[in-house]
Amino acid sequence: MTARPLRRAGVSLRKAGVWMLDYLYAARHQLRTAVSRDDPEVLAAGRPGASTVVLLPGILETWRFMLPLARRLHDRGNAVHVIAALGRNRLSIADGAELVAAHLDEHDLRDVTIVAHSKGGLIAKQLMSSLPAGGRVRLAVTVCTPFAGSVYARYLPTRSLRSLAPTDASLLRLGRESAANERIVSVYGWFDPHIPGGSALEGARNIELPVGGHFRILASRELLEVVDGCV
C-alpha cells in the first residue's frame, strides 16, 4: 500500500474514533442532565460588573447539556441565563428565537453574549437578524452550528430534525440574512460527524479548534478558552 492510501486509512480510523468518543460523551451527558440539580436562578446571579450570558442548546438537548460551559462562566462571576421554555429545542428556529426574545425583554437583559450549541446558533442568528430584541445581543459564540444545514438531516425521521437540511426554506432564508454575521464567532472542530459541510459563516469570525466531534467539543479546554476571551 502506498503512502497516500495509508494516510487516508489513518484519517478514516481517526474519524471513526471521534464518532465513538463523541457519542459516548453525548450519552453520558444526557444521563447527567437527568440528575443535575443546578439551579437556573443561582446561575443567573452574577457579580456586579460581570457579563450577562444566555445559553442556547442544540436540538434534542436541554440547557443542562451545556453545564460544563454554564459552570465555567458562572464560576467567573458571569450571570448565566437559560431559556427553560425551549425544552429539548424541537421548536422551529423562528419560534425558538421568539422565546429567547421574550426572555431578554422580560428580564431587561442588555449587552448580552449568547453561547449556543448547534441549532442554538441558528436561533441566535434569527434573533439577531430579525427581532427588535436582537439589539440587546452584543455577540453570539456559536459552537458547531449548521449555518448551511447538514446533508444528513434530510434522512432523519422527524420534521424538527429534517428542518436542518440544506434545502429547508427557513434555513435558506436565514442564510441570506448577513447583517448579524459580523457579531458572530463561529467555533468548530477539525471534524464534525454531524455537519460534513462545516460551520464556517461568511462575515463572521471563524475559529477551527484541534478538537473532533459535535458534542465533546463543549467541554474541551480549547473551547472554554475561546469563550472566556469573548465574554
PDB file of C-alpha atoms in Angstrom:
ATOM      1  CA  MET A   1       0.000   0.000   0.000  1.00  0.00           C
ATOM      2  CA  THR A   2       1.392   3.415  -0.960  1.00  0.00           C
ATOM      3  CA  ALA A   3       1.723   6.367   1.407  1.00  0.00           C
ATOM      4  CA  ARG A   4      -1.435   8.151   0.235  1.00  0.00           C
ATOM      5  CA  PRO A   5      -3.860   5.250   0.850  1.00  0.00           C
ATOM      6  CA  LEU A   6      -2.175   4.662   4.197  1.00  0.00           C
ATOM      7  CA  ARG A   7      -2.742   8.277   5.146  1.00  0.00           C
ATOM      8  CA  ARG A   8      -6.389   8.050   4.041  1.00  0.00           C
ATOM      9  CA  ALA A   9      -6.860   4.898   6.085  1.00  0.00           C
ATOM     10  CA  GLY A  10      -5.304   6.607   9.098  1.00  0.00           C
ATOM     11  CA  VAL A  11      -7.643   9.595   8.774  1.00  0.00           C
ATOM     12  CA  SER A  12     -10.650   7.288   8.446  1.00  0.00           C
ATOM     13  CA  LEU A  13      -9.664   5.415  11.604  1.00  0.00           C
ATOM     14  CA  ARG A  14      -9.158   8.688  13.442  1.00  0.00           C
ATOM     15  CA  LYS A  15     -12.596   9.912  12.383  1.00  0.00           C
ATOM     16  CA  ALA A  16     -14.173   6.620  13.459  1.00  0.00           C
ATOM     17  CA  GLY A  17     -12.604   7.112  16.867  1.00  0.00           C
ATOM     18  CA  VAL A  18     -14.060  10.625  17.034  1.00  0.00           C
ATOM     19  CA  TRP A  19     -17.539   9.257  16.243  1.00  0.00           C
ATOM     20  CA  MET A  20     -17.284   6.749  19.074  1.00  0.00           C
ATOM     21  CA  LEU A  21     -15.960   9.201  21.670  1.00  0.00           C
ATOM     22  CA  ASP A  22     -18.491  11.824  20.609  1.00  0.00           C
ATOM     23  CA  TYR A  23     -21.475   9.532  21.143  1.00  0.00           C
ATOM     24  CA  LEU A  24     -20.072   8.270  24.427  1.00  0.00           C
ATOM     25  CA  TYR A  25     -19.801  11.876  25.590  1.00  0.00           C
ATOM     26  CA  ALA A  26     -23.340  12.661  24.416  1.00  0.00           C
ATOM     27  CA  ALA A  27     -24.820   9.594  26.110  1.00  0.00           C
ATOM     28  CA  ARG A  28     -23.019  10.270  29.373  1.00  0.00           C
ATOM     29  CA  HIS A  29     -24.013  13.915  29.490  1.00  0.00           C
ATOM     30  CA  GLN A  30     -27.617  13.266  28.517  1.00  0.00           C
ATOM     31  CA  LEU A  31     -27.811  10.941  31.520  1.00  0.00           C
ATOM     32  CA  ARG A  32     -26.177  13.564  33.678  1.00  0.00           C
ATOM     33  CA  THR A  33     -28.855  16.100  32.793  1.00  0.00           C
ATOM     34  CA  ALA A  34     -31.448  13.818  34.363  1.00  0.00           C
ATOM     35  CA  VAL A  35     -29.793  14.034  37.797  1.00  0.00           C
ATOM     36  CA  SER A  36     -28.375  17.565  37.684  1.00  0.00           C
ATOM     37  CA  ARG A  37     -29.597  19.854  40.440  1.00  0.00           C
ATOM     38  CA  ASP A  38     -28.008  23.058  39.164  1.00  0.00           C
ATOM     39  CA  ASP A  39     -30.435  25.905  39.852  1.00  0.00           C
ATOM     40  CA  PRO A  40     -31.024  28.394  36.984  1.00  0.00           C
ATOM     41  CA  GLU A  41     -31.734  31.162  39.485  1.00  0.00           C
ATOM     42  CA  VAL A  42     -28.336  30.635  41.114  1.00  0.00           C
ATOM     43  CA  LEU A  43     -26.609  30.640  37.717  1.00  0.00           C
ATOM     44  CA  ALA A  44     -28.367  33.889  36.771  1.00  0.00           C
ATOM     45  CA  ALA A  45     -26.910  35.697  39.799  1.00  0.00           C
ATOM     46  CA  GLY A  46     -23.606  37.195  38.670  1.00  0.00           C
ATOM     47  CA  ARG A  47     -21.112  39.504  40.318  1.00  0.00           C
ATOM     48  CA  PRO A  48     -21.586  43.279  39.815  1.00  0.00           C
ATOM     49  CA  GLY A  49     -19.963  44.422  36.603  1.00  0.00           C
ATOM     50  CA  ALA A  50     -19.662  40.913  35.146  1.00  0.00           C
ATOM     51  CA  SER A  51     -21.077  39.862  31.788  1.00  0.00           C
ATOM     52  CA  THR A  52     -24.550  38.565  31.035  1.00  0.00           C
ATOM     53  CA  VAL A  53     -24.599  35.282  29.120  1.00  0.00           C
ATOM     54  CA  VAL A  54     -27.524  33.384  27.597  1.00  0.00           C
ATOM     55  CA  LEU A  55     -27.044  29.677  26.821  1.00  0.00           C
ATOM     56  CA  LEU A  56     -28.856  28.080  23.872  1.00  0.00           C
ATOM     57  CA  PRO A  57     -28.588  24.294  23.466  1.00  0.00           C
ATOM     58  CA  GLY A  58     -28.817  22.228  20.300  1.00  0.00           C
ATOM     59  CA  ILE A  59     -31.752  20.197  19.074  1.00  0.00           C
ATOM     60  CA  LEU A  60     -32.914  17.436  21.455  1.00  0.00           C
ATOM     61  CA  GLU A  61     -30.754  18.983  24.180  1.00  0.00           C
ATOM     62  CA  THR A  62     -31.845  20.842  27.287  1.00  0.00           C
ATOM     63  CA  TRP A  63     -29.760  23.689  28.651  1.00  0.00           C
ATOM     64  CA  ARG A  64     -28.236  21.239  31.146  1.00  0.00           C
ATOM     65  CA  PHE A  65     -26.338  19.575  28.300  1.00  0.00           C
ATOM     66  CA  MET A  66     -24.181  22.730  28.343  1.00  0.00           C
ATOM     67  CA  LEU A  67     -23.378  22.526  32.061  1.00  0.00           C
ATOM     68  CA  PRO A  68     -19.568  22.499  31.579  1.00  0.00           C
ATOM     69  CA  LEU A  69     -19.872  25.931  29.976  1.00  0.00           C
ATOM     70  CA  ALA A  70     -22.569  27.147  32.390  1.00  0.00           C
ATOM     71  CA  ARG A  71     -20.483  26.308  35.455  1.00  0.00           C
ATOM     72  CA  ARG A  72     -17.283  27.722  33.999  1.00  0.00           C
ATOM     73  CA  LEU A  73     -18.970  31.008  33.110  1.00  0.00           C
ATOM     74  CA  HIS A  74     -20.752  31.300  36.444  1.00  0.00           C
ATOM     75  CA  ASP A  75     -17.594  30.480  38.416  1.00  0.00           C
ATOM     76  CA  ARG A  76     -16.020  33.512  36.746  1.00  0.00           C
ATOM     77  CA  GLY A  77     -18.793  35.722  38.074  1.00  0.00           C
ATOM     78  CA  ASN A  78     -20.957  35.963  34.968  1.00  0.00           C
ATOM     79  CA  ALA A  79     -24.742  35.952  35.125  1.00  0.00           C
ATOM     80  CA  VAL A  80     -25.742  32.872  33.118  1.00  0.00           C
ATOM     81  CA  HIS A  81     -29.333  32.777  31.857  1.00  0.00           C
ATOM     82  CA  VAL A  82     -31.053  29.724  30.400  1.00  0.00           C
ATOM     83  CA  ILE A  83     -34.324  29.525  28.442  1.00  0.00           C
ATOM     84  CA  ALA A  84     -36.123  26.671  30.160  1.00  0.00           C
ATOM     85  CA  ALA A  85     -39.146  27.126  27.878  1.00  0.00           C
ATOM     86  CA  LEU A  86     -37.063  25.843  24.946  1.00  0.00           C
ATOM     87  CA  GLY A  87     -37.233  22.379  26.492  1.00  0.00           C
ATOM     88  CA  ARG A  88     -35.372  19.994  24.192  1.00  0.00           C
ATOM     89  CA  ASN A  89     -35.282  22.584  21.431  1.00  0.00           C
ATOM     90  CA  ARG A  90     -37.677  20.936  18.981  1.00  0.00           C
ATOM     91  CA  LEU A  91     -39.429  24.204  18.046  1.00  0.00           C
ATOM     92  CA  SER A  92     -38.834  25.938  14.736  1.00  0.00           C
ATOM     93  CA  ILE A  93     -35.898  28.337  14.605  1.00  0.00           C
ATOM     94  CA  ALA A  94     -38.278  31.303  14.409  1.00  0.00           C
ATOM     95  CA  ASP A  95     -40.353  30.155  17.398  1.00  0.00           C
ATOM     96  CA  GLY A  96     -37.191  29.494  19.393  1.00  0.00           C
ATOM     97  CA  ALA A  97     -35.955  32.999  18.630  1.00  0.00           C
ATOM     98  CA  GLU A  98     -39.256  34.452  19.863  1.00  0.00           C
ATOM     99  CA  LEU A  99     -38.849  32.616  23.181  1.00  0.00           C
ATOM    100  CA  VAL A 100     -35.337  33.979  23.628  1.00  0.00           C
ATOM    101  CA  ALA A 101     -36.505  37.489  22.725  1.00  0.00           C
ATOM    102  CA  ALA A 102     -39.267  37.274  25.319  1.00  0.00           C
ATOM    103  CA  HIS A 103     -36.726  36.286  27.987  1.00  0.00           C
ATOM    104  CA  LEU A 104     -34.409  39.164  27.106  1.00  0.00           C
ATOM    105  CA  ASP A 105     -37.299  41.640  27.235  1.00  0.00           C
ATOM    106  CA  GLU A 106     -38.835  40.228  30.420  1.00  0.00           C
ATOM    107  CA  HIS A 107     -35.538  40.443  32.327  1.00  0.00           C
ATOM    108  CA  ASP A 108     -34.382  43.616  30.550  1.00  0.00           C
ATOM    109  CA  LEU A 109     -31.083  41.977  29.604  1.00  0.00           C
ATOM    110  CA  ARG A 110     -28.671  44.172  27.673  1.00  0.00           C
ATOM    111  CA  ASP A 111     -25.194  43.806  26.183  1.00  0.00           C
ATOM    112  CA  VAL A 112     -25.774  40.040  26.163  1.00  0.00           C
ATOM    113  CA  THR A 113     -23.354  37.397  24.970  1.00  0.00           C
ATOM    114  CA  ILE A 114     -25.086  34.295  23.636  1.00  0.00           C
ATOM    115  CA  VAL A 115     -23.209  30.994  23.814  1.00  0.00           C
ATOM    116  CA  ALA A 116     -25.004  28.454  21.635  1.00  0.00           C
ATOM    117  CA  HIS A 117     -24.539  24.873  20.518  1.00  0.00           C
ATOM    118  CA  SER A 118     -25.574  23.570  17.086  1.00  0.00           C
ATOM    119  CA  LYS A 119     -29.203  24.572  16.349  1.00  0.00           C
ATOM    120  CA  GLY A 120     -28.968  27.081  19.189  1.00  0.00           C
ATOM    121  CA  GLY A 121     -26.651  29.122  16.975  1.00  0.00           C
ATOM    122  CA  LEU A 122     -29.333  29.300  14.276  1.00  0.00           C
ATOM    123  CA  ILE A 123     -31.798  30.589  16.863  1.00  0.00           C
ATOM    124  CA  ALA A 124     -29.243  33.191  17.932  1.00  0.00           C
ATOM    125  CA  LYS A 125     -28.736  34.360  14.354  1.00  0.00           C
ATOM    126  CA  GLN A 126     -32.510  34.504  13.746  1.00  0.00           C
ATOM    127  CA  LEU A 127     -32.930  36.634  16.870  1.00  0.00           C
ATOM    128  CA  MET A 128     -30.097  38.978  15.926  1.00  0.00           C
ATOM    129  CA  SER A 129     -31.246  39.252  12.307  1.00  0.00           C
ATOM    130  CA  SER A 130     -34.971  39.847  12.557  1.00  0.00           C
ATOM    131  CA  LEU A 131     -36.242  40.698  16.055  1.00  0.00           C
ATOM    132  CA  PRO A 132     -36.013  44.009  17.956  1.00  0.00           C
ATOM    133  CA  ALA A 133     -34.656  42.166  20.991  1.00  0.00           C
ATOM    134  CA  GLY A 134     -31.676  41.170  18.842  1.00  0.00           C
ATOM    135  CA  GLY A 135     -30.311  44.634  19.561  1.00  0.00           C
ATOM    136  CA  ARG A 136     -29.803  43.509  23.153  1.00  0.00           C
ATOM    137  CA  VAL A 137     -27.189  40.982  21.955  1.00  0.00           C
ATOM    138  CA  ARG A 138     -23.577  42.118  21.783  1.00  0.00           C
ATOM    139  CA  LEU A 139     -22.108  38.880  20.427  1.00  0.00           C
ATOM    140  CA  ALA A 140     -23.011  35.253  19.780  1.00  0.00           C
ATOM    141  CA  VAL A 141     -20.464  32.481  20.171  1.00  0.00           C
ATOM    142  CA  THR A 142     -21.825  29.540  18.214  1.00  0.00           C
ATOM    143  CA  VAL A 143     -20.397  26.034  18.531  1.00  0.00           C
ATOM    144  CA  CYS A 144     -20.786  23.504  15.695  1.00  0.00           C
ATOM    145  CA  THR A 145     -23.740  25.346  14.180  1.00  0.00           C
ATOM    146  CA  PRO A 146     -25.033  24.114  10.776  1.00  0.00           C
ATOM    147  CA  PHE A 147     -25.432  27.549   9.181  1.00  0.00           C
ATOM    148  CA  ALA A 148     -25.732  25.893   5.755  1.00  0.00           C
ATOM    149  CA  GLY A 149     -27.563  22.845   7.122  1.00  0.00           C
ATOM    150  CA  SER A 150     -26.469  19.232   7.208  1.00  0.00           C
ATOM    151  CA  VAL A 151     -26.935  16.826   4.317  1.00  0.00           C
ATOM    152  CA  TYR A 152     -27.719  14.085   6.822  1.00  0.00           C
ATOM    153  CA  ALA A 153     -30.774  15.911   8.174  1.00  0.00           C
ATOM    154  CA  ARG A 154     -32.961  15.086   5.162  1.00  0.00           C
ATOM    155  CA  TYR A 155     -32.829  11.385   6.067  1.00  0.00           C
ATOM    156  CA  LEU A 156     -33.852  11.808   9.705  1.00  0.00           C
ATOM    157  CA  PRO A 157     -37.273  10.699  10.982  1.00  0.00           C
ATOM    158  CA  THR A 158     -38.794  13.874  12.465  1.00  0.00           C
ATOM    159  CA  ARG A 159     -39.723  17.226  10.976  1.00  0.00           C
ATOM    160  CA  SER A 160     -37.707  19.105  13.586  1.00  0.00           C
ATOM    161  CA  LEU A 161     -34.552  17.264  12.506  1.00  0.00           C
ATOM    162  CA  ARG A 162     -35.287  17.458   8.776  1.00  0.00           C
ATOM    163  CA  SER A 163     -35.660  21.233   9.114  1.00  0.00           C
ATOM    164  CA  LEU A 164     -31.864  21.368   9.380  1.00  0.00           C
ATOM    165  CA  ALA A 165     -31.421  20.079   5.818  1.00  0.00           C
ATOM    166  CA  PRO A 166     -29.644  22.466   3.388  1.00  0.00           C
ATOM    167  CA  THR A 167     -32.805  22.726   1.251  1.00  0.00           C
ATOM    168  CA  ASP A 168     -35.141  23.813   4.071  1.00  0.00           C
ATOM    169  CA  ALA A 169     -36.838  27.089   3.104  1.00  0.00           C
ATOM    170  CA  SER A 170     -36.477  28.679   6.547  1.00  0.00           C
ATOM    171  CA  LEU A 171     -32.795  27.806   6.714  1.00  0.00           C
ATOM    172  CA  LEU A 172     -32.226  29.204   3.229  1.00  0.00           C
ATOM    173  CA  ARG A 173     -33.935  32.470   4.194  1.00  0.00           C
ATOM    174  CA  LEU A 174     -31.811  32.739   7.314  1.00  0.00           C
ATOM    175  CA  GLY A 175     -28.707  32.059   5.239  1.00  0.00           C
ATOM    176  CA  ARG A 176     -29.471  35.083   3.075  1.00  0.00           C
ATOM    177  CA  GLU A 177     -29.530  37.295   6.172  1.00  0.00           C
ATOM    178  CA  SER A 178     -25.975  38.508   6.696  1.00  0.00           C
ATOM    179  CA  ALA A 179     -26.239  41.723   8.741  1.00  0.00           C
ATOM    180  CA  ALA A 180     -25.719  39.892  12.052  1.00  0.00           C
ATOM    181  CA  ASN A 181     -22.814  37.766  10.853  1.00  0.00           C
ATOM    182  CA  GLU A 182     -20.185  40.249  11.998  1.00  0.00           C
ATOM    183  CA  ARG A 183     -21.427  39.796  15.572  1.00  0.00           C
ATOM    184  CA  ILE A 184     -20.994  36.014  15.443  1.00  0.00           C
ATOM    185  CA  VAL A 185     -17.965  33.958  16.430  1.00  0.00           C
ATOM    186  CA  SER A 186     -18.395  30.532  14.856  1.00  0.00           C
ATOM    187  CA  VAL A 187     -16.330  27.835  16.567  1.00  0.00           C
ATOM    188  CA  TYR A 188     -15.971  24.269  15.325  1.00  0.00           C
ATOM    189  CA  GLY A 189     -13.592  21.327  15.364  1.00  0.00           C
ATOM    190  CA  TRP A 190     -11.409  19.800  12.692  1.00  0.00           C
ATOM    191  CA  PHE A 191     -14.066  17.107  12.099  1.00  0.00           C
ATOM    192  CA  ASP A 192     -17.786  17.211  12.849  1.00  0.00           C
ATOM    193  CA  PRO A 193     -19.578  13.919  12.097  1.00  0.00           C
ATOM    194  CA  HIS A 194     -22.974  15.658  12.015  1.00  0.00           C
ATOM    195  CA  ILE A 195     -22.106  18.626   9.810  1.00  0.00           C
ATOM    196  CA  PRO A 196     -19.904  17.420   6.953  1.00  0.00           C
ATOM    197  CA  GLY A 197     -20.164  20.805   5.236  1.00  0.00           C
ATOM    198  CA  GLY A 198     -18.685  22.588   8.232  1.00  0.00           C
ATOM    199  CA  SER A 199     -19.778  25.556  10.330  1.00  0.00           C
ATOM    200  CA  ALA A 200     -17.837  28.412   8.755  1.00  0.00           C
ATOM    201  CA  LEU A 201     -20.000  31.506   8.248  1.00  0.00           C
ATOM    202  CA  GLU A 202     -19.131  34.251   5.778  1.00  0.00           C
ATOM    203  CA  GLY A 203     -18.607  37.577   7.503  1.00  0.00           C
ATOM    204  CA  ALA A 204     -18.254  36.003  10.950  1.00  0.00           C
ATOM    205  CA  ARG A 205     -15.116  35.329  12.933  1.00  0.00           C
ATOM    206  CA  ASN A 206     -14.467  31.645  12.250  1.00  0.00           C
ATOM    207  CA  ILE A 207     -12.311  29.587  14.613  1.00  0.00           C
ATOM    208  CA  GLU A 208     -11.362  25.963  13.961  1.00  0.00           C
ATOM    209  CA  LEU A 209     -10.154  24.085  17.022  1.00  0.00           C
ATOM    210  CA  PRO A 210      -7.928  20.972  17.070  1.00  0.00           C
ATOM    211  CA  VAL A 211     -10.845  19.034  18.554  1.00  0.00           C
ATOM    212  CA  GLY A 212     -13.011  16.445  16.796  1.00  0.00           C
ATOM    213  CA  GLY A 213     -16.700  15.878  17.353  1.00  0.00           C
ATOM    214  CA  HIS A 214     -20.039  17.630  17.550  1.00  0.00           C
ATOM    215  CA  PHE A 215     -20.675  17.200  21.297  1.00  0.00           C
ATOM    216  CA  ARG A 216     -17.362  16.557  23.011  1.00  0.00           C
ATOM    217  CA  ILE A 217     -16.077  19.974  21.968  1.00  0.00           C
ATOM    218  CA  LEU A 218     -18.425  21.570  24.532  1.00  0.00           C
ATOM    219  CA  ALA A 219     -16.163  20.525  27.402  1.00  0.00           C
ATOM    220  CA  SER A 220     -12.829  21.000  25.634  1.00  0.00           C
ATOM    221  CA  ARG A 221     -10.183  23.264  27.125  1.00  0.00           C
ATOM    222  CA  GLU A 222      -9.769  24.977  23.752  1.00  0.00           C
ATOM    223  CA  LEU A 223     -13.440  25.956  23.533  1.00  0.00           C
ATOM    224  CA  LEU A 224     -13.556  27.147  27.138  1.00  0.00           C
ATOM    225  CA  GLU A 225     -10.604  29.426  26.417  1.00  0.00           C
ATOM    226  CA  VAL A 226     -12.299  30.879  23.331  1.00  0.00           C
ATOM    227  CA  VAL A 227     -15.496  31.534  25.282  1.00  0.00           C
ATOM    228  CA  ASP A 228     -13.533  33.158  28.113  1.00  0.00           C
ATOM    229  CA  GLY A 229     -11.986  35.516  25.589  1.00  0.00           C
ATOM    230  CA  CYS A 230     -15.357  36.517  24.130  1.00  0.00           C
ATOM    231  CA  VAL A 231     -17.438  37.039  27.273  1.00  0.00           C
TER     232      VAL A 231
END
